[in-house]
Amino acid sequence: MAIAHRRIGTGPVRVIVLHDWFGTSANWGSVLDHLDPEGFSYVFLDYRGYGDRRDVSGRHSLAEIADDVLELADQLGWDTFSLLGHSMGGKAAQQVLVRAPERVEKLIGLAPVPAEPYAMDDATHALFHGAAADPDKRRTILDLVTGNRVSRHWLDGMVANSLAVPAPRPSPGTSPAGSPSTCPPR
């Protein structure tokens, strides 16, 4: 199965770019205008259930993202590549590194989520688990992870954008949202 992706550039330095939890490959905005298309080949992957791959079923786990990254690299004929991951994408990039360290040239994390598991009290678990169905919980999470420093206008836009794409639902038997092995549903 071919993995849908966006590509910018044809340069010799190959980079697979991984988005954050509430994002998609389309969320990079004006950053794309500043990429060097002659020196680099950037490939932007949507996870299963997100963006251009919203209808692709799966476990919606970090391990699955890592497997898809490696499959996409194979599809592109890239034996080695660098990874750039934002937030949860940084955590997924670390999973790729663990699975295939010989293939990863460089790993760049933009505000990455730590690779290690983290404990959640009941309230935090309920907040993250409930974010799939509750825009107010999404807003709360976004406000928390940005240090309560951004405007309501920005938060409204981010929540609206995250709701614009149907959310994947965890498959039976997957870990609850926010666990170290599962991508919380959008």
JSON list of C-alpha atoms in Angstrom, two decimals:
[
{"chain": "A", "resi": 1, "resn": "MET", "atom": "CA", "xyz": [0.00, 0.00, 0.00]},
{"chain": "A", "resi": 2, "resn": "ALA", "atom": "CA", "xyz": [1.43, 3.40, -0.99]},
{"chain": "A", "resi": 3, "resn": "ILE", "atom": "CA", "xyz": [1.57, 5.87, 1.90]},
{"chain": "A", "resi": 4, "resn": "ALA", "atom": "CA", "xyz": [0.19, 9.29, 1.03]},
{"chain": "A", "resi": 5, "resn": "HIS", "atom": "CA", "xyz": [2.54, 12.17, 1.83]},
{"chain": "A", "resi": 6, "resn": "ARG", "atom": "CA", "xyz": [3.48, 15.71, 0.84]},
{"chain": "A", "resi": 7, "resn": "ARG", "atom": "CA", "xyz": [6.90, 16.44, -0.60]},
{"chain": "A", "resi": 8, "resn": "ILE", "atom": "CA", "xyz": [8.90, 19.63, -0.95]},
{"chain": "A", "resi": 9, "resn": "GLY", "atom": "CA", "xyz": [12.27, 19.66, -2.67]},
{"chain": "A", "resi": 10, "resn": "THR", "atom": "CA", "xyz": [14.50, 17.22, -4.46]},
{"chain": "A", "resi": 11, "resn": "GLY", "atom": "CA", "xyz": [17.79, 17.85, -2.66]},
{"chain": "A", "resi": 12, "resn": "PRO", "atom": "CA", "xyz": [20.16, 15.19, -1.36]},
{"chain": "A", "resi": 13, "resn": "VAL", "atom": "CA", "xyz": [19.43, 15.69, 2.35]},
{"chain": "A", "resi": 14, "resn": "ARG", "atom": "CA", "xyz": [16.31, 13.64, 3.08]},
{"chain": "A", "resi": 15, "resn": "VAL", "atom": "CA", "xyz": [13.99, 14.58, 5.96]},
{"chain": "A", "resi": 16, "resn": "ILE", "atom": "CA", "xyz": [10.74, 12.96, 7.09]},
{"chain": "A", "resi": 17, "resn": "VAL", "atom": "CA", "xyz": [8.62, 15.47, 9.03]},
{"chain": "A", "resi": 18, "resn": "LEU", "atom": "CA", "xyz": [6.16, 14.31, 11.71]},
{"chain": "A", "resi": 19, "resn": "HIS", "atom": "CA", "xyz": [3.34, 16.51, 13.01]},
{"chain": "A", "resi": 20, "resn": "ASP", "atom": "CA", "xyz": [1.90, 17.07, 16.48]},
{"chain": "A", "resi": 21, "resn": "TRP", "atom": "CA", "xyz": [-1.15, 15.45, 18.07]},
{"chain": "A", "resi": 22, "resn": "PHE", "atom": "CA", "xyz": [-3.73, 18.05, 17.02]},
{"chain": "A", "resi": 23, "resn": "GLY", "atom": "CA", "xyz": [-2.10, 18.69, 13.63]},
{"chain": "A", "resi": 24, "resn": "THR", "atom": "CA", "xyz": [-1.59, 17.27, 10.17]},
{"chain": "A", "resi": 25, "resn": "SER", "atom": "CA", "xyz": [1.06, 17.55, 7.49]},
{"chain": "A", "resi": 26, "resn": "ALA", "atom": "CA", "xyz": [-0.78, 20.64, 6.21]},
{"chain": "A", "resi": 27, "resn": "ASN", "atom": "CA", "xyz": [-0.23, 22.62, 9.42]},
{"chain": "A", "resi": 28, "resn": "TRP", "atom": "CA", "xyz": [3.30, 23.82, 8.73]},
{"chain": "A", "resi": 29, "resn": "GLY", "atom": "CA", "xyz": [2.02, 27.01, 7.05]},
{"chain": "A", "resi": 30, "resn": "SER", "atom": "CA", "xyz": [4.50, 29.68, 6.08]},
{"chain": "A", "resi": 31, "resn": "VAL", "atom": "CA", "xyz": [7.42, 27.62, 7.40]},
{"chain": "A", "resi": 32, "resn": "LEU", "atom": "CA", "xyz": [7.29, 25.80, 4.07]},
{"chain": "A", "resi": 33, "resn": "ASP", "atom": "CA", "xyz": [8.21, 29.03, 2.25]},
{"chain": "A", "resi": 34, "resn": "HIS", "atom": "CA", "xyz": [11.60, 28.99, 3.98]},
{"chain": "A", "resi": 35, "resn": "LEU", "atom": "CA", "xyz": [12.65, 25.43, 3.21]},
{"chain": "A", "resi": 36, "resn": "ASP", "atom": "CA", "xyz": [15.56, 24.88, 0.83]},
{"chain": "A", "resi": 37, "resn": "PRO", "atom": "CA", "xyz": [14.13, 22.69, -1.97]},
{"chain": "A", "resi": 38, "resn": "GLU", "atom": "CA", "xyz": [17.50, 22.31, -3.71]},
{"chain": "A", "resi": 39, "resn": "GLY", "atom": "CA", "xyz": [19.48, 21.13, -0.71]},
{"chain": "A", "resi": 40, "resn": "PHE", "atom": "CA", "xyz": [16.75, 19.08, 0.94]},
{"chain": "A", "resi": 41, "resn": "SER", "atom": "CA", "xyz": [13.93, 16.65, 0.21]},
{"chain": "A", "resi": 42, "resn": "TYR", "atom": "CA", "xyz": [11.23, 17.08, 2.84]},
{"chain": "A", "resi": 43, "resn": "VAL", "atom": "CA", "xyz": [8.45, 14.53, 3.14]},
{"chain": "A", "resi": 44, "resn": "PHE", "atom": "CA", "xyz": [5.49, 15.31, 5.39]},
{"chain": "A", "resi": 45, "resn": "LEU", "atom": "CA", "xyz": [3.60, 12.27, 6.66]},
{"chain": "A", "resi": 46, "resn": "ASP", "atom": "CA", "xyz": [0.08, 12.24, 8.05]},
{"chain": "A", "resi": 47, "resn": "TYR", "atom": "CA", "xyz": [-0.50, 9.55, 10.66]},
{"chain": "A", "resi": 48, "resn": "ARG", "atom": "CA", "xyz": [-3.31, 7.06, 10.15]},
{"chain": "A", "resi": 49, "resn": "GLY", "atom": "CA", "xyz": [-6.57, 8.82, 10.96]},
{"chain": "A", "resi": 50, "resn": "TYR", "atom": "CA", "xyz": [-5.11, 12.30, 10.30]},
{"chain": "A", "resi": 51, "resn": "GLY", "atom": "CA", "xyz": [-5.16, 14.67, 7.32]},
{"chain": "A", "resi": 52, "resn": "ASP", "atom": "CA", "xyz": [-4.82, 12.95, 3.96]},
{"chain": "A", "resi": 53, "resn": "ARG", "atom": "CA", "xyz": [-4.82, 9.56, 5.71]},
{"chain": "A", "resi": 54, "resn": "ARG", "atom": "CA", "xyz": [-7.90, 10.15, 7.89]},
{"chain": "A", "resi": 55, "resn": "ASP", "atom": "CA", "xyz": [-9.64, 7.15, 6.34]},
{"chain": "A", "resi": 56, "resn": "VAL", "atom": "CA", "xyz": [-6.72, 4.75, 6.91]},
{"chain": "A", "resi": 57, "resn": "SER", "atom": "CA", "xyz": [-7.54, 2.47, 9.82]},
{"chain": "A", "resi": 58, "resn": "GLY", "atom": "CA", "xyz": [-5.07, 1.24, 12.37]},
{"chain": "A", "resi": 59, "resn": "ARG", "atom": "CA", "xyz": [-4.07, 1.00, 16.00]},
{"chain": "A", "resi": 60, "resn": "HIS", "atom": "CA", "xyz": [-3.23, 4.73, 16.19]},
{"chain": "A", "resi": 61, "resn": "SER", "atom": "CA", "xyz": [-0.11, 4.02, 18.21]},
{"chain": "A", "resi": 62, "resn": "LEU", "atom": "CA", "xyz": [3.41, 5.43, 18.24]},
{"chain": "A", "resi": 63, "resn": "ALA", "atom": "CA", "xyz": [4.71, 2.03, 17.15]},
{"chain": "A", "resi": 64, "resn": "GLU", "atom": "CA", "xyz": [2.41, 2.15, 14.13]},
{"chain": "A", "resi": 65, "resn": "ILE", "atom": "CA", "xyz": [3.64, 5.63, 13.22]},
{"chain": "A", "resi": 66, "resn": "ALA", "atom": "CA", "xyz": [7.22, 4.38, 13.40]},
{"chain": "A", "resi": 67, "resn": "ASP", "atom": "CA", "xyz": [6.37, 1.40, 11.19]},
{"chain": "A", "resi": 68, "resn": "ASP", "atom": "CA", "xyz": [4.67, 3.73, 8.68]},
{"chain": "A", "resi": 69, "resn": "VAL", "atom": "CA", "xyz": [7.70, 6.05, 8.64]},
{"chain": "A", "resi": 70, "resn": "LEU", "atom": "CA", "xyz": [9.98, 3.13, 7.80]},
{"chain": "A", "resi": 71, "resn": "GLU", "atom": "CA", "xyz": [7.55, 1.86, 5.16]},
{"chain": "A", "resi": 72, "resn": "LEU", "atom": "CA", "xyz": [7.36, 5.34, 3.62]},
{"chain": "A", "resi": 73, "resn": "ALA", "atom": "CA", "xyz": [11.17, 5.58, 3.55]},
{"chain": "A", "resi": 74, "resn": "ASP", "atom": "CA", "xyz": [11.26, 2.20, 1.79]},
{"chain": "A", "resi": 75, "resn": "GLN", "atom": "CA", "xyz": [8.61, 3.39, -0.66]},
{"chain": "A", "resi": 76, "resn": "LEU", "atom": "CA", "xyz": [10.78, 6.44, -1.43]},
{"chain": "A", "resi": 77, "resn": "GLY", "atom": "CA", "xyz": [13.93, 4.32, -1.75]},
{"chain": "A", "resi": 78, "resn": "TRP", "atom": "CA", "xyz": [15.57, 6.11, 1.19]},
{"chain": "A", "resi": 79, "resn": "ASP", "atom": "CA", "xyz": [17.98, 3.82, 3.04]},
{"chain": "A", "resi": 80, "resn": "THR", "atom": "CA", "xyz": [18.83, 6.65, 5.43]},
{"chain": "A", "resi": 81, "resn": "PHE", "atom": "CA", "xyz": [17.08, 9.89, 6.34]},
{"chain": "A", "resi": 82, "resn": "SER", "atom": "CA", "xyz": [16.71, 12.48, 9.07]},
{"chain": "A", "resi": 83, "resn": "LEU", "atom": "CA", "xyz": [13.60, 12.98, 11.18]},
{"chain": "A", "resi": 84, "resn": "LEU", "atom": "CA", "xyz": [12.00, 16.20, 12.32]},
{"chain": "A", "resi": 85, "resn": "GLY", "atom": "CA", "xyz": [9.17, 15.76, 14.81]},
{"chain": "A", "resi": 86, "resn": "HIS", "atom": "CA", "xyz": [7.00, 18.34, 16.50]},
{"chain": "A", "resi": 87, "resn": "SER", "atom": "CA", "xyz": [5.57, 17.57, 19.95]},
{"chain": "A", "resi": 88, "resn": "MET", "atom": "CA", "xyz": [4.07, 14.05, 19.70]},
{"chain": "A", "resi": 89, "resn": "GLY", "atom": "CA", "xyz": [5.90, 13.78, 16.36]},
{"chain": "A", "resi": 90, "resn": "GLY", "atom": "CA", "xyz": [9.14, 14.06, 18.34]},
{"chain": "A", "resi": 91, "resn": "LYS", "atom": "CA", "xyz": [8.08, 11.11, 20.45]},
{"chain": "A", "resi": 92, "resn": "ALA", "atom": "CA", "xyz": [7.21, 9.14, 17.31]},
{"chain": "A", "resi": 93, "resn": "ALA", "atom": "CA", "xyz": [10.59, 10.04, 15.78]},
{"chain": "A", "resi": 94, "resn": "GLN", "atom": "CA", "xyz": [12.29, 8.52, 18.81]},
{"chain": "A", "resi": 95, "resn": "GLN", "atom": "CA", "xyz": [10.35, 5.31, 18.19]},
{"chain": "A", "resi": 96, "resn": "VAL", "atom": "CA", "xyz": [11.75, 5.24, 14.65]},
{"chain": "A", "resi": 97, "resn": "LEU", "atom": "CA", "xyz": [15.26, 5.71, 16.04]},
{"chain": "A", "resi": 98, "resn": "VAL", "atom": "CA", "xyz": [14.79, 2.78, 18.43]},
{"chain": "A", "resi": 99, "resn": "ARG", "atom": "CA", "xyz": [13.47, 0.53, 15.63]},
{"chain": "A", "resi": 100, "resn": "ALA", "atom": "CA", "xyz": [16.07, 1.43, 12.98]},
{"chain": "A", "resi": 101, "resn": "PRO", "atom": "CA", "xyz": [19.01, 3.42, 14.38]},
{"chain": "A", "resi": 102, "resn": "GLU", "atom": "CA", "xyz": [21.15, 2.59, 11.36]},
{"chain": "A", "resi": 103, "resn": "ARG", "atom": "CA", "xyz": [18.70, 4.43, 9.09]},
{"chain": "A", "resi": 104, "resn": "VAL", "atom": "CA", "xyz": [18.36, 7.67, 11.06]},
{"chain": "A", "resi": 105, "resn": "GLU", "atom": "CA", "xyz": [21.04, 10.22, 10.23]},
{"chain": "A", "resi": 106, "resn": "LYS", "atom": "CA", "xyz": [19.77, 13.03, 12.47]},
{"chain": "A", "resi": 107, "resn": "LEU", "atom": "CA", "xyz": [16.82, 13.52, 14.76]},
{"chain": "A", "resi": 108, "resn": "ILE", "atom": "CA", "xyz": [15.38, 16.96, 15.44]},
{"chain": "A", "resi": 109, "resn": "GLY", "atom": "CA", "xyz": [12.68, 17.46, 18.02]},
{"chain": "A", "resi": 110, "resn": "LEU", "atom": "CA", "xyz": [10.62, 20.66, 18.09]},
{"chain": "A", "resi": 111, "resn": "ALA", "atom": "CA", "xyz": [9.17, 20.82, 21.59]},
{"chain": "A", "resi": 112, "resn": "PRO", "atom": "CA", "xyz": [9.10, 17.00, 21.65]},
{"chain": "A", "resi": 113, "resn": "VAL", "atom": "CA", "xyz": [7.09, 14.97, 24.10]},
{"chain": "A", "resi": 114, "resn": "PRO", "atom": "CA", "xyz": [9.52, 12.88, 26.19]},
{"chain": "A", "resi": 115, "resn": "ALA", "atom": "CA", "xyz": [9.99, 9.30, 25.04]},
{"chain": "A", "resi": 116, "resn": "GLU", "atom": "CA", "xyz": [9.59, 7.96, 28.55]},
{"chain": "A", "resi": 117, "resn": "PRO", "atom": "CA", "xyz": [6.21, 7.05, 30.00]},
{"chain": "A", "resi": 118, "resn": "TYR", "atom": "CA", "xyz": [4.73, 9.57, 32.36]},
{"chain": "A", "resi": 119, "resn": "ALA", "atom": "CA", "xyz": [2.27, 9.05, 35.15]},
{"chain": "A", "resi": 120, "resn": "MET", "atom": "CA", "xyz": [-1.12, 10.72, 34.98]},
{"chain": "A", "resi": 121, "resn": "ASP", "atom": "CA", "xyz": [-3.47, 11.24, 37.85]},
{"chain": "A", "resi": 122, "resn": "ASP", "atom": "CA", "xyz": [-7.15, 10.52, 37.22]},
{"chain": "A", "resi": 123, "resn": "ALA", "atom": "CA", "xyz": [-7.98, 14.13, 36.32]},
{"chain": "A", "resi": 124, "resn": "THR", "atom": "CA", "xyz": [-5.15, 14.39, 33.79]},
{"chain": "A", "resi": 125, "resn": "HIS", "atom": "CA", "xyz": [-6.07, 11.05, 32.27]},
{"chain": "A", "resi": 126, "resn": "ALA", "atom": "CA", "xyz": [-9.71, 12.16, 31.94]},
{"chain": "A", "resi": 127, "resn": "LEU", "atom": "CA", "xyz": [-8.59, 15.44, 30.33]},
{"chain": "A", "resi": 128, "resn": "PHE", "atom": "CA", "xyz": [-6.47, 13.76, 27.66]},
{"chain": "A", "resi": 129, "resn": "HIS", "atom": "CA", "xyz": [-8.82, 10.83, 27.11]},
{"chain": "A", "resi": 130, "resn": "GLY", "atom": "CA", "xyz": [-11.80, 13.16, 26.76]},
{"chain": "A", "resi": 131, "resn": "ALA", "atom": "CA", "xyz": [-10.12, 15.53, 24.29]},
{"chain": "A", "resi": 132, "resn": "ALA", "atom": "CA", "xyz": [-11.34, 13.49, 21.29]},
{"chain": "A", "resi": 133, "resn": "ALA", "atom": "CA", "xyz": [-14.94, 14.41, 21.98]},
{"chain": "A", "resi": 134, "resn": "ASP", "atom": "CA", "xyz": [-14.65, 17.67, 23.90]},
{"chain": "A", "resi": 135, "resn": "PRO", "atom": "CA", "xyz": [-13.31, 20.86, 22.25]},
{"chain": "A", "resi": 136, "resn": "ASP", "atom": "CA", "xyz": [-13.01, 22.55, 25.65]},
{"chain": "A", "resi": 137, "resn": "LYS", "atom": "CA", "xyz": [-10.61, 19.82, 26.80]},
{"chain": "A", "resi": 138, "resn": "ARG", "atom": "CA", "xyz": [-8.58, 20.33, 23.61]},
{"chain": "A", "resi": 139, "resn": "ARG", "atom": "CA", "xyz": [-8.43, 24.06, 24.38]},
{"chain": "A", "resi": 140, "resn": "THR", "atom": "CA", "xyz": [-7.33, 23.35, 27.95]},
{"chain": "A", "resi": 141, "resn": "ILE", "atom": "CA", "xyz": [-4.55, 21.05, 26.76]},
{"chain": "A", "resi": 142, "resn": "LEU", "atom": "CA", "xyz": [-3.36, 23.53, 24.14]},
{"chain": "A", "resi": 143, "resn": "ASP", "atom": "CA", "xyz": [-3.40, 26.34, 26.70]},
{"chain": "A", "resi": 144, "resn": "LEU", "atom": "CA", "xyz": [-1.45, 24.23, 29.20]},
{"chain": "A", "resi": 145, "resn": "VAL", "atom": "CA", "xyz": [1.23, 23.08, 26.75]},
{"chain": "A", "resi": 146, "resn": "THR", "atom": "CA", "xyz": [1.81, 26.65, 25.56]},
{"chain": "A", "resi": 147, "resn": "GLY", "atom": "CA", "xyz": [2.26, 27.90, 29.12]},
{"chain": "A", "resi": 148, "resn": "ASN", "atom": "CA", "xyz": [-1.01, 29.84, 29.21]},
{"chain": "A", "resi": 149, "resn": "ARG", "atom": "CA", "xyz": [0.70, 32.51, 27.07]},
{"chain": "A", "resi": 150, "resn": "VAL", "atom": "CA", "xyz": [-1.27, 32.50, 23.82]},
{"chain": "A", "resi": 151, "resn": "SER", "atom": "CA", "xyz": [-4.37, 34.46, 22.92]},
{"chain": "A", "resi": 152, "resn": "ARG", "atom": "CA", "xyz": [-7.89, 33.10, 22.94]},
{"chain": "A", "resi": 153, "resn": "HIS", "atom": "CA", "xyz": [-7.97, 33.81, 19.18]},
{"chain": "A", "resi": 154, "resn": "TRP", "atom": "CA", "xyz": [-4.99, 31.47, 18.63]},
{"chain": "A", "resi": 155, "resn": "LEU", "atom": "CA", "xyz": [-6.52, 28.79, 20.85]},
{"chain": "A", "resi": 156, "resn": "ASP", "atom": "CA", "xyz": [-9.86, 29.06, 19.02]},
{"chain": "A", "resi": 157, "resn": "GLY", "atom": "CA", "xyz": [-8.10, 28.63, 15.68]},
{"chain": "A", "resi": 158, "resn": "MET", "atom": "CA", "xyz": [-6.08, 25.63, 16.83]},
{"chain": "A", "resi": 159, "resn": "VAL", "atom": "CA", "xyz": [-9.13, 23.91, 18.30]},
{"chain": "A", "resi": 160, "resn": "ALA", "atom": "CA", "xyz": [-11.16, 24.59, 15.13]},
{"chain": "A", "resi": 161, "resn": "ASN", "atom": "CA", "xyz": [-8.33, 23.24, 12.98]},
{"chain": "A", "resi": 162, "resn": "SER", "atom": "CA", "xyz": [-8.03, 20.10, 15.09]},
{"chain": "A", "resi": 163, "resn": "LEU", "atom": "CA", "xyz": [-11.76, 19.48, 14.76]},
{"chain": "A", "resi": 164, "resn": "ALA", "atom": "CA", "xyz": [-11.76, 19.96, 10.97]},
{"chain": "A", "resi": 165, "resn": "VAL", "atom": "CA", "xyz": [-10.52, 16.41, 10.39]},
{"chain": "A", "resi": 166, "resn": "PRO", "atom": "CA", "xyz": [-12.48, 13.43, 11.73]},
{"chain": "A", "resi": 167, "resn": "ALA", "atom": "CA", "xyz": [-10.85, 11.87, 14.76]},
{"chain": "A", "resi": 168, "resn": "PRO", "atom": "CA", "xyz": [-9.56, 8.32, 14.76]},
{"chain": "A", "resi": 169, "resn": "ARG", "atom": "CA", "xyz": [-10.99, 6.21, 17.52]},
{"chain": "A", "resi": 170, "resn": "PRO", "atom": "CA", "xyz": [-8.77, 3.76, 19.36]},
{"chain": "A", "resi": 171, "resn": "SER", "atom": "CA", "xyz": [-9.15, 0.21, 18.16]},
{"chain": "A", "resi": 172, "resn": "PRO", "atom": "CA", "xyz": [-10.36, -2.34, 20.69]},
{"chain": "A", "resi": 173, "resn": "GLY", "atom": "CA", "xyz": [-7.55, -3.39, 22.98]},
{"chain": "A", "resi": 174, "resn": "THR", "atom": "CA", "xyz": [-5.40, -0.27, 22.54]},
{"chain": "A", "resi": 175, "resn": "SER", "atom": "CA", "xyz": [-4.05, 1.66, 25.49]},
{"chain": "A", "resi": 176, "resn": "PRO", "atom": "CA", "xyz": [-6.02, 4.63, 26.79]},
{"chain": "A", "resi": 177, "resn": "ALA", "atom": "CA", "xyz": [-5.25, 8.04, 25.32]},
{"chain": "A", "resi": 178, "resn": "GLY", "atom": "CA", "xyz": [-2.15, 9.68, 26.64]},
{"chain": "A", "resi": 179, "resn": "SER", "atom": "CA", "xyz": [-0.35, 6.44, 27.41]},
{"chain": "A", "resi": 180, "resn": "PRO", "atom": "CA", "xyz": [3.19, 6.08, 26.13]},
{"chain": "A", "resi": 181, "resn": "SER", "atom": "CA", "xyz": [2.19, 3.65, 23.38]},
{"chain": "A", "resi": 182, "resn": "THR", "atom": "CA", "xyz": [-0.94, 5.24, 21.94]},
{"chain": "A", "resi": 183, "resn": "CYS", "atom": "CA", "xyz": [-1.57, 8.43, 20.00]},
{"chain": "A", "resi": 184, "resn": "PRO", "atom": "CA", "xyz": [-4.52, 10.07, 21.69]},
{"chain": "A", "resi": 185, "resn": "PRO", "atom": "CA", "xyz": [-7.40, 10.34, 19.25]},
{"chain": "A", "resi": 186, "resn": "ARG", "atom": "CA", "xyz": [-7.83, 13.73, 17.67]}
]
